[in-house]
Amino acid sequence: MPDYLDDLRLAHVLADTADAATMDRFKALDLKVETKPDMTPVSEADKAAEELIRSQLQRARPRDAVLGEEYGIEGTGPRRWVVDPIDGTKNYVRGVPVWATLISLMEAGESGYQPVVGVVSAPALGRRWWAAKGHGAFSGRSLSQATRLRVSRVGKLADASFAYSSLSGWEEQGRLDGFLDLTRQVWRTRAYGDFWPYMMVAEGSVDFCAEPELSLWDMAATAIVVTEAGGTFTGLDGRPGPHSGNAAASNGLLHDDLLVYLNRRA
């Protein structure tokens, strides 16, 4: 089995480049922000970071395909880099430090493309998380200065901490009643949002999290970090991996309970 460590090292280099670009424009008074057709914001920093990552990949991995939030798919083949240049753009443009660059390598297999490398870099928080298939998940400042991540062992809803992003999406899908019922069963709820809850699941500081509507670039990197930390990452339909258009991540012990509640529809 490939060890993917060279790809992981490259992903860190890509993240370093993106961090420099995004931090340079974070809280800039003249930051340019546009509205995309789906009514979500995109900043000049989103575009610049993705362009830089694509340029480096073209030099370092010219045979690999690249899928990014801002510029779509380029190339074909069994290996595909998936990039979200700024996950949490709404936070970024308002000066909230909870945003990250998500970089993943996905490889084609019997069950379709699955993530084999993932890096989540949140420079405004001073944090980075990463994983490679078969090598575990880690957090730290560099590959040589890292702490291995492991999910929690909490096995009862009454003892569990549940993280989410917002209520609106659950309501739009008719899942709000089940969502609220779940919040009443757990020990603690917090709306951290975006990439961060998944990293907290991997670290063991949160026991499960979920979002009702996501794109592949929102999930590919976070999915492998969670699973390599010993957790479970599926869609709300229970399908493993980041392909369902939504996500549920947990320590594994509480995953079935999580899906039962979030699939209750009004």
PDB file of C-alpha atoms in Angstrom:
ATOM      1  CA  MET A   1       0.000   0.000   0.000  1.00  0.00           C
ATOM      2  CA  PRO A   2       1.364   3.471  -0.834  1.00  0.00           C
ATOM      3  CA  ASP A   3       2.490   5.390   2.233  1.00  0.00           C
ATOM      4  CA  TYR A   4       1.421   8.839   0.914  1.00  0.00           C
ATOM      5  CA  LEU A   5       4.014  10.577   3.076  1.00  0.00           C
ATOM      6  CA  ASP A   6       5.550  12.458   0.137  1.00  0.00           C
ATOM      7  CA  ASP A   7       2.078  13.701  -0.733  1.00  0.00           C
ATOM      8  CA  LEU A   8       1.517  14.718   2.874  1.00  0.00           C
ATOM      9  CA  ARG A   9       4.754  16.694   2.890  1.00  0.00           C
ATOM     10  CA  LEU A  10       3.677  18.424  -0.316  1.00  0.00           C
ATOM     11  CA  ALA A  11       0.275  19.230   1.219  1.00  0.00           C
ATOM     12  CA  HIS A  12       2.074  20.964   4.087  1.00  0.00           C
ATOM     13  CA  VAL A  13       4.092  23.035   1.613  1.00  0.00           C
ATOM     14  CA  LEU A  14       0.869  23.980  -0.173  1.00  0.00           C
ATOM     15  CA  ALA A  15      -0.688  24.954   3.152  1.00  0.00           C
ATOM     16  CA  ASP A  16       2.329  27.101   4.028  1.00  0.00           C
ATOM     17  CA  THR A  17       1.914  28.982   0.755  1.00  0.00           C
ATOM     18  CA  ALA A  18      -1.813  29.456   1.281  1.00  0.00           C
ATOM     19  CA  ASP A  19      -1.324  30.591   4.887  1.00  0.00           C
ATOM     20  CA  ALA A  20       1.061  33.337   3.778  1.00  0.00           C
ATOM     21  CA  ALA A  21      -1.410  34.594   1.179  1.00  0.00           C
ATOM     22  CA  THR A  22      -4.497  34.490   3.387  1.00  0.00           C
ATOM     23  CA  MET A  23      -2.877  36.005   6.459  1.00  0.00           C
ATOM     24  CA  ASP A  24      -1.455  38.823   4.356  1.00  0.00           C
ATOM     25  CA  ARG A  25      -5.004  39.951   3.500  1.00  0.00           C
ATOM     26  CA  PHE A  26      -6.794  38.993   6.739  1.00  0.00           C
ATOM     27  CA  LYS A  27      -8.436  42.092   8.241  1.00  0.00           C
ATOM     28  CA  ALA A  28      -7.203  44.223   5.327  1.00  0.00           C
ATOM     29  CA  LEU A  29      -9.357  47.323   5.037  1.00  0.00           C
ATOM     30  CA  ASP A  30      -9.260  47.189   1.239  1.00  0.00           C
ATOM     31  CA  LEU A  31     -10.091  43.470   0.936  1.00  0.00           C
ATOM     32  CA  LYS A  32     -12.238  42.899  -2.155  1.00  0.00           C
ATOM     33  CA  VAL A  33     -15.301  40.689  -1.629  1.00  0.00           C
ATOM     34  CA  GLU A  34     -17.762  39.520  -4.287  1.00  0.00           C
ATOM     35  CA  THR A  35     -20.995  37.520  -4.160  1.00  0.00           C
ATOM     36  CA  LYS A  36     -21.073  34.260  -6.091  1.00  0.00           C
ATOM     37  CA  PRO A  37     -24.193  32.992  -7.935  1.00  0.00           C
ATOM     38  CA  ASP A  38     -25.094  30.837  -4.909  1.00  0.00           C
ATOM     39  CA  MET A  39     -25.131  34.056  -2.827  1.00  0.00           C
ATOM     40  CA  THR A  40     -22.058  33.098  -0.794  1.00  0.00           C
ATOM     41  CA  PRO A  41     -19.103  35.491  -0.517  1.00  0.00           C
ATOM     42  CA  VAL A  42     -15.719  35.042  -2.152  1.00  0.00           C
ATOM     43  CA  SER A  43     -12.757  37.263  -1.401  1.00  0.00           C
ATOM     44  CA  GLU A  44      -9.669  38.064  -3.401  1.00  0.00           C
ATOM     45  CA  ALA A  45      -7.770  35.979  -0.838  1.00  0.00           C
ATOM     46  CA  ASP A  46      -9.863  32.866  -1.666  1.00  0.00           C
ATOM     47  CA  LYS A  47      -8.952  33.207  -5.322  1.00  0.00           C
ATOM     48  CA  ALA A  48      -5.295  34.029  -4.729  1.00  0.00           C
ATOM     49  CA  ALA A  49      -4.768  31.087  -2.371  1.00  0.00           C
ATOM     50  CA  GLU A  50      -6.342  28.606  -4.773  1.00  0.00           C
ATOM     51  CA  GLU A  51      -4.338  29.977  -7.699  1.00  0.00           C
ATOM     52  CA  LEU A  52      -1.112  29.558  -5.735  1.00  0.00           C
ATOM     53  CA  ILE A  53      -1.978  25.985  -4.749  1.00  0.00           C
ATOM     54  CA  ARG A  54      -2.885  25.078  -8.324  1.00  0.00           C
ATOM     55  CA  SER A  55       0.336  26.575  -9.623  1.00  0.00           C
ATOM     56  CA  GLN A  56       2.449  24.555  -7.192  1.00  0.00           C
ATOM     57  CA  LEU A  57       0.550  21.361  -7.963  1.00  0.00           C
ATOM     58  CA  GLN A  58       1.056  21.905 -11.674  1.00  0.00           C
ATOM     59  CA  ARG A  59       4.804  21.916 -11.074  1.00  0.00           C
ATOM     60  CA  ALA A  60       4.981  19.183  -8.420  1.00  0.00           C
ATOM     61  CA  ARG A  61       2.200  16.808  -9.534  1.00  0.00           C
ATOM     62  CA  PRO A  62       1.427  17.637 -13.197  1.00  0.00           C
ATOM     63  CA  ARG A  63      -0.385  14.344 -13.794  1.00  0.00           C
ATOM     64  CA  ASP A  64      -2.827  14.797 -10.907  1.00  0.00           C
ATOM     65  CA  ALA A  65      -6.239  16.422 -11.284  1.00  0.00           C
ATOM     66  CA  VAL A  66      -7.261  19.382  -9.135  1.00  0.00           C
ATOM     67  CA  LEU A  67     -10.742  20.277  -7.894  1.00  0.00           C
ATOM     68  CA  GLY A  68     -11.141  23.606  -6.128  1.00  0.00           C
ATOM     69  CA  GLU A  69     -14.077  25.603  -4.839  1.00  0.00           C
ATOM     70  CA  GLU A  70     -13.268  28.705  -6.863  1.00  0.00           C
ATOM     71  CA  TYR A  71     -12.024  27.305 -10.189  1.00  0.00           C
ATOM     72  CA  GLY A  72     -13.614  23.867 -10.540  1.00  0.00           C
ATOM     73  CA  ILE A  73     -12.038  20.704 -11.918  1.00  0.00           C
ATOM     74  CA  GLU A  74      -8.918  20.514 -14.042  1.00  0.00           C
ATOM     75  CA  GLY A  75      -7.372  17.280 -15.272  1.00  0.00           C
ATOM     76  CA  THR A  76      -8.351  13.627 -15.024  1.00  0.00           C
ATOM     77  CA  GLY A  77      -6.900  10.466 -13.580  1.00  0.00           C
ATOM     78  CA  PRO A  78      -6.924   8.281 -10.474  1.00  0.00           C
ATOM     79  CA  ARG A  79      -5.471  10.991  -8.189  1.00  0.00           C
ATOM     80  CA  ARG A  80      -7.303  14.239  -7.456  1.00  0.00           C
ATOM     81  CA  TRP A  81      -6.349  17.109  -5.151  1.00  0.00           C
ATOM     82  CA  VAL A  82      -9.374  18.794  -3.571  1.00  0.00           C
ATOM     83  CA  VAL A  83      -8.962  22.337  -2.276  1.00  0.00           C
ATOM     84  CA  ASP A  84     -11.046  24.791  -0.287  1.00  0.00           C
ATOM     85  CA  PRO A  85      -8.806  27.869  -0.166  1.00  0.00           C
ATOM     86  CA  ILE A  86     -10.737  29.438   2.726  1.00  0.00           C
ATOM     87  CA  ASP A  87     -13.296  27.352   4.560  1.00  0.00           C
ATOM     88  CA  GLY A  88     -15.165  29.964   6.575  1.00  0.00           C
ATOM     89  CA  THR A  89     -15.043  32.905   4.160  1.00  0.00           C
ATOM     90  CA  LYS A  90     -17.854  34.673   6.028  1.00  0.00           C
ATOM     91  CA  ASN A  91     -15.691  34.609   9.147  1.00  0.00           C
ATOM     92  CA  TYR A  92     -12.632  35.689   7.159  1.00  0.00           C
ATOM     93  CA  VAL A  93     -14.258  38.786   5.681  1.00  0.00           C
ATOM     94  CA  ARG A  94     -15.589  39.866   9.100  1.00  0.00           C
ATOM     95  CA  GLY A  95     -12.271  39.430  10.887  1.00  0.00           C
ATOM     96  CA  VAL A  96     -13.273  36.287  12.816  1.00  0.00           C
ATOM     97  CA  PRO A  97     -10.208  33.993  13.067  1.00  0.00           C
ATOM     98  CA  VAL A  98     -12.115  30.713  12.624  1.00  0.00           C
ATOM     99  CA  TRP A  99     -11.285  29.830   9.006  1.00  0.00           C
ATOM    100  CA  ALA A 100      -8.898  27.384   7.363  1.00  0.00           C
ATOM    101  CA  THR A 101      -7.408  26.164   4.112  1.00  0.00           C
ATOM    102  CA  LEU A 102      -8.454  22.574   3.408  1.00  0.00           C
ATOM    103  CA  ILE A 103      -6.239  20.440   1.165  1.00  0.00           C
ATOM    104  CA  SER A 104      -6.876  16.786   0.408  1.00  0.00           C
ATOM    105  CA  LEU A 105      -5.580  14.168  -1.998  1.00  0.00           C
ATOM    106  CA  MET A 106      -8.221  11.699  -3.121  1.00  0.00           C
ATOM    107  CA  GLU A 107      -7.479   8.456  -4.912  1.00  0.00           C
ATOM    108  CA  ALA A 108      -9.802   6.347  -7.045  1.00  0.00           C
ATOM    109  CA  GLY A 109     -10.735   2.925  -5.731  1.00  0.00           C
ATOM    110  CA  GLU A 110     -13.497   0.342  -5.796  1.00  0.00           C
ATOM    111  CA  SER A 111     -15.823   2.661  -3.850  1.00  0.00           C
ATOM    112  CA  GLY A 112     -14.948   5.762  -5.886  1.00  0.00           C
ATOM    113  CA  TYR A 113     -12.592   8.554  -4.917  1.00  0.00           C
ATOM    114  CA  GLN A 114     -11.642   8.511  -1.245  1.00  0.00           C
ATOM    115  CA  PRO A 115      -9.332  10.863   0.689  1.00  0.00           C
ATOM    116  CA  VAL A 116      -5.866   9.498   1.431  1.00  0.00           C
ATOM    117  CA  VAL A 117      -4.201  12.737   2.620  1.00  0.00           C
ATOM    118  CA  GLY A 118      -5.690  15.734   4.375  1.00  0.00           C
ATOM    119  CA  VAL A 119      -4.335  18.982   5.802  1.00  0.00           C
ATOM    120  CA  VAL A 120      -6.454  21.565   7.629  1.00  0.00           C
ATOM    121  CA  SER A 121      -4.531  24.758   8.296  1.00  0.00           C
ATOM    122  CA  ALA A 122      -5.997  27.570  10.406  1.00  0.00           C
ATOM    123  CA  PRO A 123      -3.227  30.178  10.604  1.00  0.00           C
ATOM    124  CA  ALA A 124      -5.238  32.848  12.425  1.00  0.00           C
ATOM    125  CA  LEU A 125      -5.771  30.300  15.213  1.00  0.00           C
ATOM    126  CA  GLY A 126      -2.166  29.132  15.029  1.00  0.00           C
ATOM    127  CA  ARG A 127      -3.370  25.551  14.449  1.00  0.00           C
ATOM    128  CA  ARG A 128      -2.878  22.844  11.850  1.00  0.00           C
ATOM    129  CA  TRP A 129      -4.189  19.272  11.647  1.00  0.00           C
ATOM    130  CA  TRP A 130      -3.306  16.528   9.176  1.00  0.00           C
ATOM    131  CA  ALA A 131      -3.561  12.850   8.334  1.00  0.00           C
ATOM    132  CA  ALA A 132      -2.423  10.290   5.778  1.00  0.00           C
ATOM    133  CA  LYS A 133      -4.085   6.949   5.171  1.00  0.00           C
ATOM    134  CA  GLY A 134      -2.684   4.303   7.482  1.00  0.00           C
ATOM    135  CA  HIS A 135      -0.474   6.757   9.375  1.00  0.00           C
ATOM    136  CA  GLY A 136      -2.867   8.338  11.889  1.00  0.00           C
ATOM    137  CA  ALA A 137      -3.909  11.936  12.464  1.00  0.00           C
ATOM    138  CA  PHE A 138      -1.830  14.662  14.069  1.00  0.00           C
ATOM    139  CA  SER A 139      -1.827  18.293  15.112  1.00  0.00           C
ATOM    140  CA  GLY A 140       1.089  20.631  15.612  1.00  0.00           C
ATOM    141  CA  ARG A 141       3.298  23.232  14.015  1.00  0.00           C
ATOM    142  CA  SER A 142       5.209  20.838  11.761  1.00  0.00           C
ATOM    143  CA  LEU A 143       5.581  17.181  10.843  1.00  0.00           C
ATOM    144  CA  SER A 144       8.391  16.868  13.380  1.00  0.00           C
ATOM    145  CA  GLN A 145       6.552  18.706  16.169  1.00  0.00           C
ATOM    146  CA  ALA A 146       3.189  17.005  16.374  1.00  0.00           C
ATOM    147  CA  THR A 147       0.754  15.327  18.731  1.00  0.00           C
ATOM    148  CA  ARG A 148      -1.222  12.292  17.655  1.00  0.00           C
ATOM    149  CA  LEU A 149      -4.994  12.770  17.653  1.00  0.00           C
ATOM    150  CA  ARG A 150      -7.500  10.330  19.086  1.00  0.00           C
ATOM    151  CA  VAL A 151     -11.262  10.616  19.369  1.00  0.00           C
ATOM    152  CA  SER A 152     -13.033  10.471  22.716  1.00  0.00           C
ATOM    153  CA  ARG A 153     -14.403   7.347  24.384  1.00  0.00           C
ATOM    154  CA  VAL A 154     -17.676   8.925  25.498  1.00  0.00           C
ATOM    155  CA  GLY A 155     -20.380   6.337  24.907  1.00  0.00           C
ATOM    156  CA  LYS A 156     -23.558   7.949  26.278  1.00  0.00           C
ATOM    157  CA  LEU A 157     -25.523  10.811  24.780  1.00  0.00           C
ATOM    158  CA  ALA A 158     -26.066  12.290  28.242  1.00  0.00           C
ATOM    159  CA  ASP A 159     -22.289  12.726  28.569  1.00  0.00           C
ATOM    160  CA  ALA A 160     -21.665  13.940  25.025  1.00  0.00           C
ATOM    161  CA  SER A 161     -20.675  17.311  23.570  1.00  0.00           C
ATOM    162  CA  PHE A 162     -22.329  18.123  20.210  1.00  0.00           C
ATOM    163  CA  ALA A 163     -21.049  20.806  17.816  1.00  0.00           C
ATOM    164  CA  TYR A 164     -22.873  22.282  14.835  1.00  0.00           C
ATOM    165  CA  SER A 165     -22.799  25.329  12.545  1.00  0.00           C
ATOM    166  CA  SER A 166     -26.302  26.795  12.477  1.00  0.00           C
ATOM    167  CA  LEU A 167     -30.000  25.945  12.698  1.00  0.00           C
ATOM    168  CA  SER A 168     -31.223  27.229   9.330  1.00  0.00           C
ATOM    169  CA  GLY A 169     -30.096  24.303   7.187  1.00  0.00           C
ATOM    170  CA  TRP A 170     -31.710  21.740   9.471  1.00  0.00           C
ATOM    171  CA  GLU A 171     -34.984  23.661   9.329  1.00  0.00           C
ATOM    172  CA  GLU A 172     -34.884  23.956   5.535  1.00  0.00           C
ATOM    173  CA  GLN A 173     -34.526  20.178   5.230  1.00  0.00           C
ATOM    174  CA  GLY A 174     -37.287  19.394   7.712  1.00  0.00           C
ATOM    175  CA  ARG A 175     -34.780  17.926  10.161  1.00  0.00           C
ATOM    176  CA  LEU A 176     -35.006  20.601  12.851  1.00  0.00           C
ATOM    177  CA  ASP A 177     -37.236  18.643  15.230  1.00  0.00           C
ATOM    178  CA  GLY A 178     -34.803  15.729  15.334  1.00  0.00           C
ATOM    179  CA  PHE A 179     -31.890  18.114  15.695  1.00  0.00           C
ATOM    180  CA  LEU A 180     -33.507  19.874  18.653  1.00  0.00           C
ATOM    181  CA  ASP A 181     -34.431  16.554  20.260  1.00  0.00           C
ATOM    182  CA  LEU A 182     -30.768  15.569  20.030  1.00  0.00           C
ATOM    183  CA  THR A 183     -29.634  18.804  21.694  1.00  0.00           C
ATOM    184  CA  ARG A 184     -31.946  18.021  24.610  1.00  0.00           C
ATOM    185  CA  GLN A 185     -30.348  14.600  25.123  1.00  0.00           C
ATOM    186  CA  VAL A 186     -26.696  15.648  25.235  1.00  0.00           C
ATOM    187  CA  TRP A 187     -24.555  17.209  27.939  1.00  0.00           C
ATOM    188  CA  ARG A 188     -23.433  20.234  25.929  1.00  0.00           C
ATOM    189  CA  THR A 189     -23.961  21.961  22.583  1.00  0.00           C
ATOM    190  CA  ARG A 190     -21.870  24.630  20.908  1.00  0.00           C
ATOM    191  CA  ALA A 191     -22.045  26.213  17.438  1.00  0.00           C
ATOM    192  CA  TYR A 192     -18.358  26.423  16.538  1.00  0.00           C
ATOM    193  CA  GLY A 193     -18.947  26.103  12.802  1.00  0.00           C
ATOM    194  CA  ASP A 194     -17.127  25.189   9.586  1.00  0.00           C
ATOM    195  CA  PHE A 195     -14.033  22.944   9.807  1.00  0.00           C
ATOM    196  CA  TRP A 196     -13.407  23.364  13.534  1.00  0.00           C
ATOM    197  CA  PRO A 197     -15.963  20.889  15.002  1.00  0.00           C
ATOM    198  CA  TYR A 198     -14.499  18.074  12.905  1.00  0.00           C
ATOM    199  CA  MET A 199     -11.034  18.799  14.213  1.00  0.00           C
ATOM    200  CA  MET A 200     -12.446  18.851  17.763  1.00  0.00           C
ATOM    201  CA  VAL A 201     -13.983  15.425  17.149  1.00  0.00           C
ATOM    202  CA  ALA A 202     -10.562  14.188  15.992  1.00  0.00           C
ATOM    203  CA  GLU A 203      -8.935  15.696  19.098  1.00  0.00           C
ATOM    204  CA  GLY A 204     -11.514  14.174  21.421  1.00  0.00           C
ATOM    205  CA  SER A 205     -12.724  17.522  22.792  1.00  0.00           C
ATOM    206  CA  VAL A 206     -16.107  17.164  21.031  1.00  0.00           C
ATOM    207  CA  ASP A 207     -17.874  13.838  20.642  1.00  0.00           C
ATOM    208  CA  PHE A 208     -19.835  14.418  17.443  1.00  0.00           C
ATOM    209  CA  CYS A 209     -20.829  17.075  14.930  1.00  0.00           C
ATOM    210  CA  ALA A 210     -22.925  17.348  11.786  1.00  0.00           C
ATOM    211  CA  GLU A 211     -23.914  19.688   8.962  1.00  0.00           C
ATOM    212  CA  PRO A 212     -26.921  19.347   6.632  1.00  0.00           C
ATOM    213  CA  GLU A 213     -25.438  20.719   3.396  1.00  0.00           C
ATOM    214  CA  LEU A 214     -21.795  20.669   2.270  1.00  0.00           C
ATOM    215  CA  SER A 215     -19.620  20.322  -0.825  1.00  0.00           C
ATOM    216  CA  LEU A 216     -16.832  17.808  -1.375  1.00  0.00           C
ATOM    217  CA  TRP A 217     -14.122  20.423  -0.780  1.00  0.00           C
ATOM    218  CA  ASP A 218     -15.653  21.156   2.638  1.00  0.00           C
ATOM    219  CA  MET A 219     -15.290  17.534   3.706  1.00  0.00           C
ATOM    220  CA  ALA A 220     -12.457  15.671   1.978  1.00  0.00           C
ATOM    221  CA  ALA A 221      -9.661  16.876   4.271  1.00  0.00           C
ATOM    222  CA  THR A 222     -11.706  16.787   7.473  1.00  0.00           C
ATOM    223  CA  ALA A 223     -12.997  13.283   6.723  1.00  0.00           C
ATOM    224  CA  ILE A 224      -9.585  11.609   6.710  1.00  0.00           C
ATOM    225  CA  VAL A 225      -8.420  13.505   9.790  1.00  0.00           C
ATOM    226  CA  VAL A 226     -11.471  12.244  11.698  1.00  0.00           C
ATOM    227  CA  THR A 227     -11.190   8.645  10.497  1.00  0.00           C
ATOM    228  CA  GLU A 228      -7.425   8.414  11.032  1.00  0.00           C
ATOM    229  CA  ALA A 229      -8.021   9.661  14.590  1.00  0.00           C
ATOM    230  CA  GLY A 230     -10.254   6.631  15.103  1.00  0.00           C
ATOM    231  CA  GLY A 231     -13.586   8.314  14.424  1.00  0.00           C
ATOM    232  CA  THR A 232     -16.412   7.791  11.958  1.00  0.00           C
ATOM    233  CA  PHE A 233     -17.258  10.151   9.085  1.00  0.00           C
ATOM    234  CA  THR A 234     -20.361   9.594   6.950  1.00  0.00           C
ATOM    235  CA  GLY A 235     -23.184  11.418   5.271  1.00  0.00           C
ATOM    236  CA  LEU A 236     -26.500  11.693   7.064  1.00  0.00           C
ATOM    237  CA  ASP A 237     -27.482   8.656   4.979  1.00  0.00           C
ATOM    238  CA  GLY A 238     -24.745   6.644   6.688  1.00  0.00           C
ATOM    239  CA  ARG A 239     -22.594   6.383   3.570  1.00  0.00           C
ATOM    240  CA  PRO A 240     -18.911   6.431   4.576  1.00  0.00           C
ATOM    241  CA  GLY A 241     -16.783   9.281   3.307  1.00  0.00           C
ATOM    242  CA  PRO A 242     -17.411  12.809   2.023  1.00  0.00           C
ATOM    243  CA  HIS A 243     -19.801  12.110  -0.857  1.00  0.00           C
ATOM    244  CA  SER A 244     -23.322  12.594   0.492  1.00  0.00           C
ATOM    245  CA  GLY A 245     -23.613  16.376   0.329  1.00  0.00           C
ATOM    246  CA  ASN A 246     -23.766  16.544   4.122  1.00  0.00           C
ATOM    247  CA  ALA A 247     -21.762  15.191   7.022  1.00  0.00           C
ATOM    248  CA  ALA A 248     -21.904  13.445  10.370  1.00  0.00           C
ATOM    249  CA  ALA A 249     -18.688  12.879  12.291  1.00  0.00           C
ATOM    250  CA  SER A 250     -18.311  11.169  15.637  1.00  0.00           C
ATOM    251  CA  ASN A 251     -16.104   9.126  17.912  1.00  0.00           C
ATOM    252  CA  GLY A 252     -17.839   6.075  16.428  1.00  0.00           C
ATOM    253  CA  LEU A 253     -19.527   5.021  19.657  1.00  0.00           C
ATOM    254  CA  LEU A 254     -22.335   7.553  19.224  1.00  0.00           C
ATOM    255  CA  HIS A 255     -22.672   7.540  15.454  1.00  0.00           C
ATOM    256  CA  ASP A 256     -25.820   5.446  15.159  1.00  0.00           C
ATOM    257  CA  ASP A 257     -27.603   7.612  17.741  1.00  0.00           C
ATOM    258  CA  LEU A 258     -26.522  10.741  15.894  1.00  0.00           C
ATOM    259  CA  LEU A 259     -27.944   9.520  12.588  1.00  0.00           C
ATOM    260  CA  VAL A 260     -31.219   8.385  14.129  1.00  0.00           C
ATOM    261  CA  TYR A 261     -31.961  11.820  15.529  1.00  0.00           C
ATOM    262  CA  LEU A 262     -30.809  13.817  12.512  1.00  0.00           C
ATOM    263  CA  ASN A 263     -32.859  11.710  10.090  1.00  0.00           C
ATOM    264  CA  ARG A 264     -36.125  12.437  11.897  1.00  0.00           C
ATOM    265  CA  ARG A 265     -38.080  14.666   9.548  1.00  0.00           C
ATOM    266  CA  ALA A 266     -41.066  16.860  10.298  1.00  0.00           C
TER     267      ALA A 266
END
